[in-house]
Coordinates of C-alpha atoms and ligand atoms in Angstrom, one line a residue:
X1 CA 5.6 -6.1 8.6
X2 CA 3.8 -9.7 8.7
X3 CA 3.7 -11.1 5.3
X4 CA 1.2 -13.8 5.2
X5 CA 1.3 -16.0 1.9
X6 CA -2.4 -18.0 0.9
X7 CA -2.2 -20.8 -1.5
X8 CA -4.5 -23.5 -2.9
X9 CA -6.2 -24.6 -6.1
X10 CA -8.4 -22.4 -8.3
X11 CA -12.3 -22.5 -6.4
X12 CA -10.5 -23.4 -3.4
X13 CA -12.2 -20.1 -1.5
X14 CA -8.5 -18.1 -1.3
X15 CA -10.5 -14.9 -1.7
X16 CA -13.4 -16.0 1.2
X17 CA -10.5 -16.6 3.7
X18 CA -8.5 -13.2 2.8
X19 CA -11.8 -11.2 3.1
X20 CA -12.4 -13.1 6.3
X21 CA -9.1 -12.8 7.4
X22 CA -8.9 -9.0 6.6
X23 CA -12.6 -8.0 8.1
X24 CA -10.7 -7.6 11.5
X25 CA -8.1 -5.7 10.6
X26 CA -8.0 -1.6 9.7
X27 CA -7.9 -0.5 6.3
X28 CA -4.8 1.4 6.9
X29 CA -3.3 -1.9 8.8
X30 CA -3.6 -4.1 6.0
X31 CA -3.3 -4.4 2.1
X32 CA -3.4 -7.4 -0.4
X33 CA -0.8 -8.4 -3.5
X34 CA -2.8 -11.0 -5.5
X35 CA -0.3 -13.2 -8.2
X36 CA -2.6 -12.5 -11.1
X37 CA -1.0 -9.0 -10.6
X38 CA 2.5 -10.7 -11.7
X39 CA 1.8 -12.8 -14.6
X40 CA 4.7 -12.1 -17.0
X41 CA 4.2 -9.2 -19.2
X42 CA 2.9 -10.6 -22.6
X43 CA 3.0 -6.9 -24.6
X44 CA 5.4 -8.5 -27.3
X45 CA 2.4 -11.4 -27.8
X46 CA -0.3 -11.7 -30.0
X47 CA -4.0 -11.9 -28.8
X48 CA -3.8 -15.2 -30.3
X49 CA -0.5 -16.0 -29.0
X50 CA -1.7 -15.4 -25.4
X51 CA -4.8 -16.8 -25.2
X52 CA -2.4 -20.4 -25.7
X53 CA -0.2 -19.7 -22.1
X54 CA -0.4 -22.0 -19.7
X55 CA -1.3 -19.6 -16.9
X56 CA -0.9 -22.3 -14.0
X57 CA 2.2 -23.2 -14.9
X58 CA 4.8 -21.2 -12.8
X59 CA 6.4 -20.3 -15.2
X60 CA 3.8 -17.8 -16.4
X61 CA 4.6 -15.6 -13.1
X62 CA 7.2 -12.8 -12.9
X63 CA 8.9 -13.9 -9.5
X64 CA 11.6 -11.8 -9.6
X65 CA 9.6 -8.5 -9.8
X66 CA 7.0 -10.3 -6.9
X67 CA 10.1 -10.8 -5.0
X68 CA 12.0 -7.7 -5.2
X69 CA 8.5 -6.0 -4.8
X70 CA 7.8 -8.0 -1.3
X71 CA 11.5 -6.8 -0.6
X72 CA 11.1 -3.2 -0.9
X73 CA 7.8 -3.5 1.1
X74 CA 9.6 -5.3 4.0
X75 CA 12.3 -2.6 3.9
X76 CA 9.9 0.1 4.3
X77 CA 9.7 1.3 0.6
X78 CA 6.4 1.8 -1.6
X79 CA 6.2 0.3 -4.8
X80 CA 4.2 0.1 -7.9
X81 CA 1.7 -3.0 -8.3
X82 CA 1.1 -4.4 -12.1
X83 CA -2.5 -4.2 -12.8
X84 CA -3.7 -6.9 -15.3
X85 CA -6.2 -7.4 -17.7
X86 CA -7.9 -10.7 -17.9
X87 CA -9.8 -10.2 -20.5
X88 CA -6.4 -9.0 -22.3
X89 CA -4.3 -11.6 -20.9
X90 CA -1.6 -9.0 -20.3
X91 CA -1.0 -6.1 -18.4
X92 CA -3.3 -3.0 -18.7
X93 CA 0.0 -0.7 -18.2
X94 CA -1.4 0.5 -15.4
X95 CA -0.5 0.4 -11.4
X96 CA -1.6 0.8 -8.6
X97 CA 0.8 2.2 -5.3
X98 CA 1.1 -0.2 -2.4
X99 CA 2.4 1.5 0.8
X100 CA 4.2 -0.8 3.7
X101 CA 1.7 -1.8 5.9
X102 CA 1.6 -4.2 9.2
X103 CA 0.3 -6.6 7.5
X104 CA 0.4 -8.0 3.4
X105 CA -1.8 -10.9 2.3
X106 CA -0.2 -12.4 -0.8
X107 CA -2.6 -14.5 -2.3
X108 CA -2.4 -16.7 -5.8
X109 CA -2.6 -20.6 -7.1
X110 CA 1.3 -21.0 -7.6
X111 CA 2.5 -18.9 -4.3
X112 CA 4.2 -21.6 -2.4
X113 CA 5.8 -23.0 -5.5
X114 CA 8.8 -20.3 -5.4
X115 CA 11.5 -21.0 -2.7
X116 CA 12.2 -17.3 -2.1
X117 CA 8.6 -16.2 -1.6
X118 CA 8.4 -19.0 0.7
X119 CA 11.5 -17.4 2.9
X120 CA 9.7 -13.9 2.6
X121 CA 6.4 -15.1 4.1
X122 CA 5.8 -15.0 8.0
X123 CA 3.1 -17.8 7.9
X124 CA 1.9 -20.1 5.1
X125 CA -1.7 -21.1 4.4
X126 CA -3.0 -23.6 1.9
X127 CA -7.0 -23.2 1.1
X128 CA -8.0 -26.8 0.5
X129 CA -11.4 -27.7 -1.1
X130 CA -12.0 -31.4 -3.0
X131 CA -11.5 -31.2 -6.4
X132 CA -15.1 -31.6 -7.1
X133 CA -16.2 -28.4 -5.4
X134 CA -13.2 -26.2 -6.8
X135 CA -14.7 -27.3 -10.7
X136 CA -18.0 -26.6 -9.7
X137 CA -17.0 -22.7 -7.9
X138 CA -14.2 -22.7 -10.6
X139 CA -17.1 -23.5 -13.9
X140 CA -20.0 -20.6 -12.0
X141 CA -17.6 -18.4 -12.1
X142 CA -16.1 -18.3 -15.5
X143 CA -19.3 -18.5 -17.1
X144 CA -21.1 -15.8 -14.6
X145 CA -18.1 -13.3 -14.4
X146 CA -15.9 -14.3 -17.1
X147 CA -18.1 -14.9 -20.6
X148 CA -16.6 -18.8 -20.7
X149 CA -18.8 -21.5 -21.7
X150 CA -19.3 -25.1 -20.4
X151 CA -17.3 -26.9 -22.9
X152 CA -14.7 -24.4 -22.6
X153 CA -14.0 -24.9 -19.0
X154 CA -13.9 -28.4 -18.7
X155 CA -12.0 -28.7 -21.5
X156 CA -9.4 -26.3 -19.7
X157 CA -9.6 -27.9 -16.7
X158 CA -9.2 -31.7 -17.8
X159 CA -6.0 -30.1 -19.9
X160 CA -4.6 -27.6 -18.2
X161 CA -5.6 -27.1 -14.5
X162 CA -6.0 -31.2 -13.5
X163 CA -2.6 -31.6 -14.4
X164 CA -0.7 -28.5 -13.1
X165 CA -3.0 -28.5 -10.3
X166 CA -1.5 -31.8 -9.4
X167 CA 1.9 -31.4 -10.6
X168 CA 2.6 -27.7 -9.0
X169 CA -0.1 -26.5 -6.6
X170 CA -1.1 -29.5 -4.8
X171 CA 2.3 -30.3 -3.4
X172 CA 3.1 -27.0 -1.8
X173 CA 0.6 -28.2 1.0
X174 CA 3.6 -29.5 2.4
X175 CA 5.5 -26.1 3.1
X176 CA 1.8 -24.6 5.0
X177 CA 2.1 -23.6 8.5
X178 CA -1.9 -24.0 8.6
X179 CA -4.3 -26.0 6.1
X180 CA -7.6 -24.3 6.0
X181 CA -10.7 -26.4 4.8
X182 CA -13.3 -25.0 2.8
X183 CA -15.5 -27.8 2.0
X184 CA -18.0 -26.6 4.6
X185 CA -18.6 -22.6 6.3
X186 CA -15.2 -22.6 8.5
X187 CA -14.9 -20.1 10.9
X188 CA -12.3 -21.6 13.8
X189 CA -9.1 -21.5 11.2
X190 CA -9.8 -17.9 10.9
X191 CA -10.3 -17.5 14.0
X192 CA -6.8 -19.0 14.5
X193 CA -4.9 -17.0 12.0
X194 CA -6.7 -13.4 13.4
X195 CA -5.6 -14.2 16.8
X196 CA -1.9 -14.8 15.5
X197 CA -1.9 -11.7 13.9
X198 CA -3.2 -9.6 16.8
X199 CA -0.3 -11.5 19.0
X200 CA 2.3 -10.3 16.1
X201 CA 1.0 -7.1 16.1
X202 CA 0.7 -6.1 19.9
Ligands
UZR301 P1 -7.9 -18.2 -9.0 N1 -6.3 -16.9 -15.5 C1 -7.2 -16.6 -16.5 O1 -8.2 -17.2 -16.7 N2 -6.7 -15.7 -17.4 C2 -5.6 -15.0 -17.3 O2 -5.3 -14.2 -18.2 C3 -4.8 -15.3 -16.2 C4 -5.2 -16.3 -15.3 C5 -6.8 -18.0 -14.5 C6 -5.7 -19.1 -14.5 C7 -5.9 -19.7 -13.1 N3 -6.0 -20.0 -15.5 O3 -6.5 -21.0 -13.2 C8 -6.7 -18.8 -12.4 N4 -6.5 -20.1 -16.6 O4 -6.8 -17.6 -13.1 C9 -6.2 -18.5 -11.0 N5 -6.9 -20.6 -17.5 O5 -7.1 -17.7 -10.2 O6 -7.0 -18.7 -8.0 O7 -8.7 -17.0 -8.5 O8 -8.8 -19.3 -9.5
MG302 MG1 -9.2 -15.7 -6.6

């Protein structure tokens, strides 16, 4: 099995290059674990208590059960992914069976930031965009798909995502195998990746 880890900011386009990455491949070759699967389990929380987490702090991730998860998929075992509520901030209680498959896309903001994930992954990607384009994806879509207002998502990302942005995401660039630029329509780095994959799998 190829494990292929994407990381990058929020708005950086980690779900465009996934789907890209993906339209190549058969259904029954392929599946994707996204992080927001793994944040912590917040049952013993209030509503009010969660709505306060830091959710890109790293901190906020179960690791260990993404890691023995990506573990029992590698050895050939099935296992039973979290399904998450975002509107609940928690998990829903539900799951959803992955089956081993050729090749796993893991895909999340704080990926790269845990050293075992790292060692689990066959090849890295970071999703880069300028910070100016990932506010502007990142504010359409939490007030199209996600009932936010304005003032509530700058306020969130001057406080919150800015900072762990810089402190966490930002320097895992350095562990990528390939940096992906989103700024403009990219098609070559896909290219790229698809062609590495076909070579793994033949
Ligand atoms: P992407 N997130 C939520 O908004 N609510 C949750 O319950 C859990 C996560 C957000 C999280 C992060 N931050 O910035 C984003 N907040 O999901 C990561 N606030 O997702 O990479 O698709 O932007
Ligand atoms: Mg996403």
């Amino acid at each position: 099995m190829l494990i292929i880890g994407i990381a990058g900011g929020t708005g950086s386009g980690k779900t465009t290059v996934v789907n890209q990455i993906v339209e190549e491949l058969k259904n029954d070759e392929v599946d994707i674990i996204s992080q927001d699967s793994y944040y912590q389990d917040t049952s013993h929380l209030s509503y009010e208590d969660r709505v306060k987490i830091n959710f890109d702090h790293p901190k906020s991730i179960d690791f260990d059960l993404l890691v023995n998860h990506l573990k029992e998929l590698k050895a050939g075992k099935s296992i039973e992914e979290p399904l998450y509520s975002f509107t609940e901030h928690n998990r829903t209680g539900e799951t959803r069976t992955i089956h081993p498959r050729k090749v796993l896309i893991v895909e999340g903001i704080l990926i790269l930031t845990h050293p075992d994930i790292r060692e689990l992954f066959d090849i890295k990607i970071y999703v880069h965009a300028d910070s100016d384009e990932r506010l502007i994806r990142r504010l359409k879509r939490d007030i199209n798909e996600r009932g936010r207002d304005l003032d509530e998502v700058l306020w969130r990302y001057q406080t919150t995502l800015k900072p762990m942005h810089q402190q966490f995401i930002e320097p895992t660039k350095e562990f990528a195998d390939i940096i992906i630029p989103t700024n403009r329509y990219n098609t070559v780095a896909v290219d790229i990746v698809q062609t590495i994959i076909k070579d793994r799998l033949s």
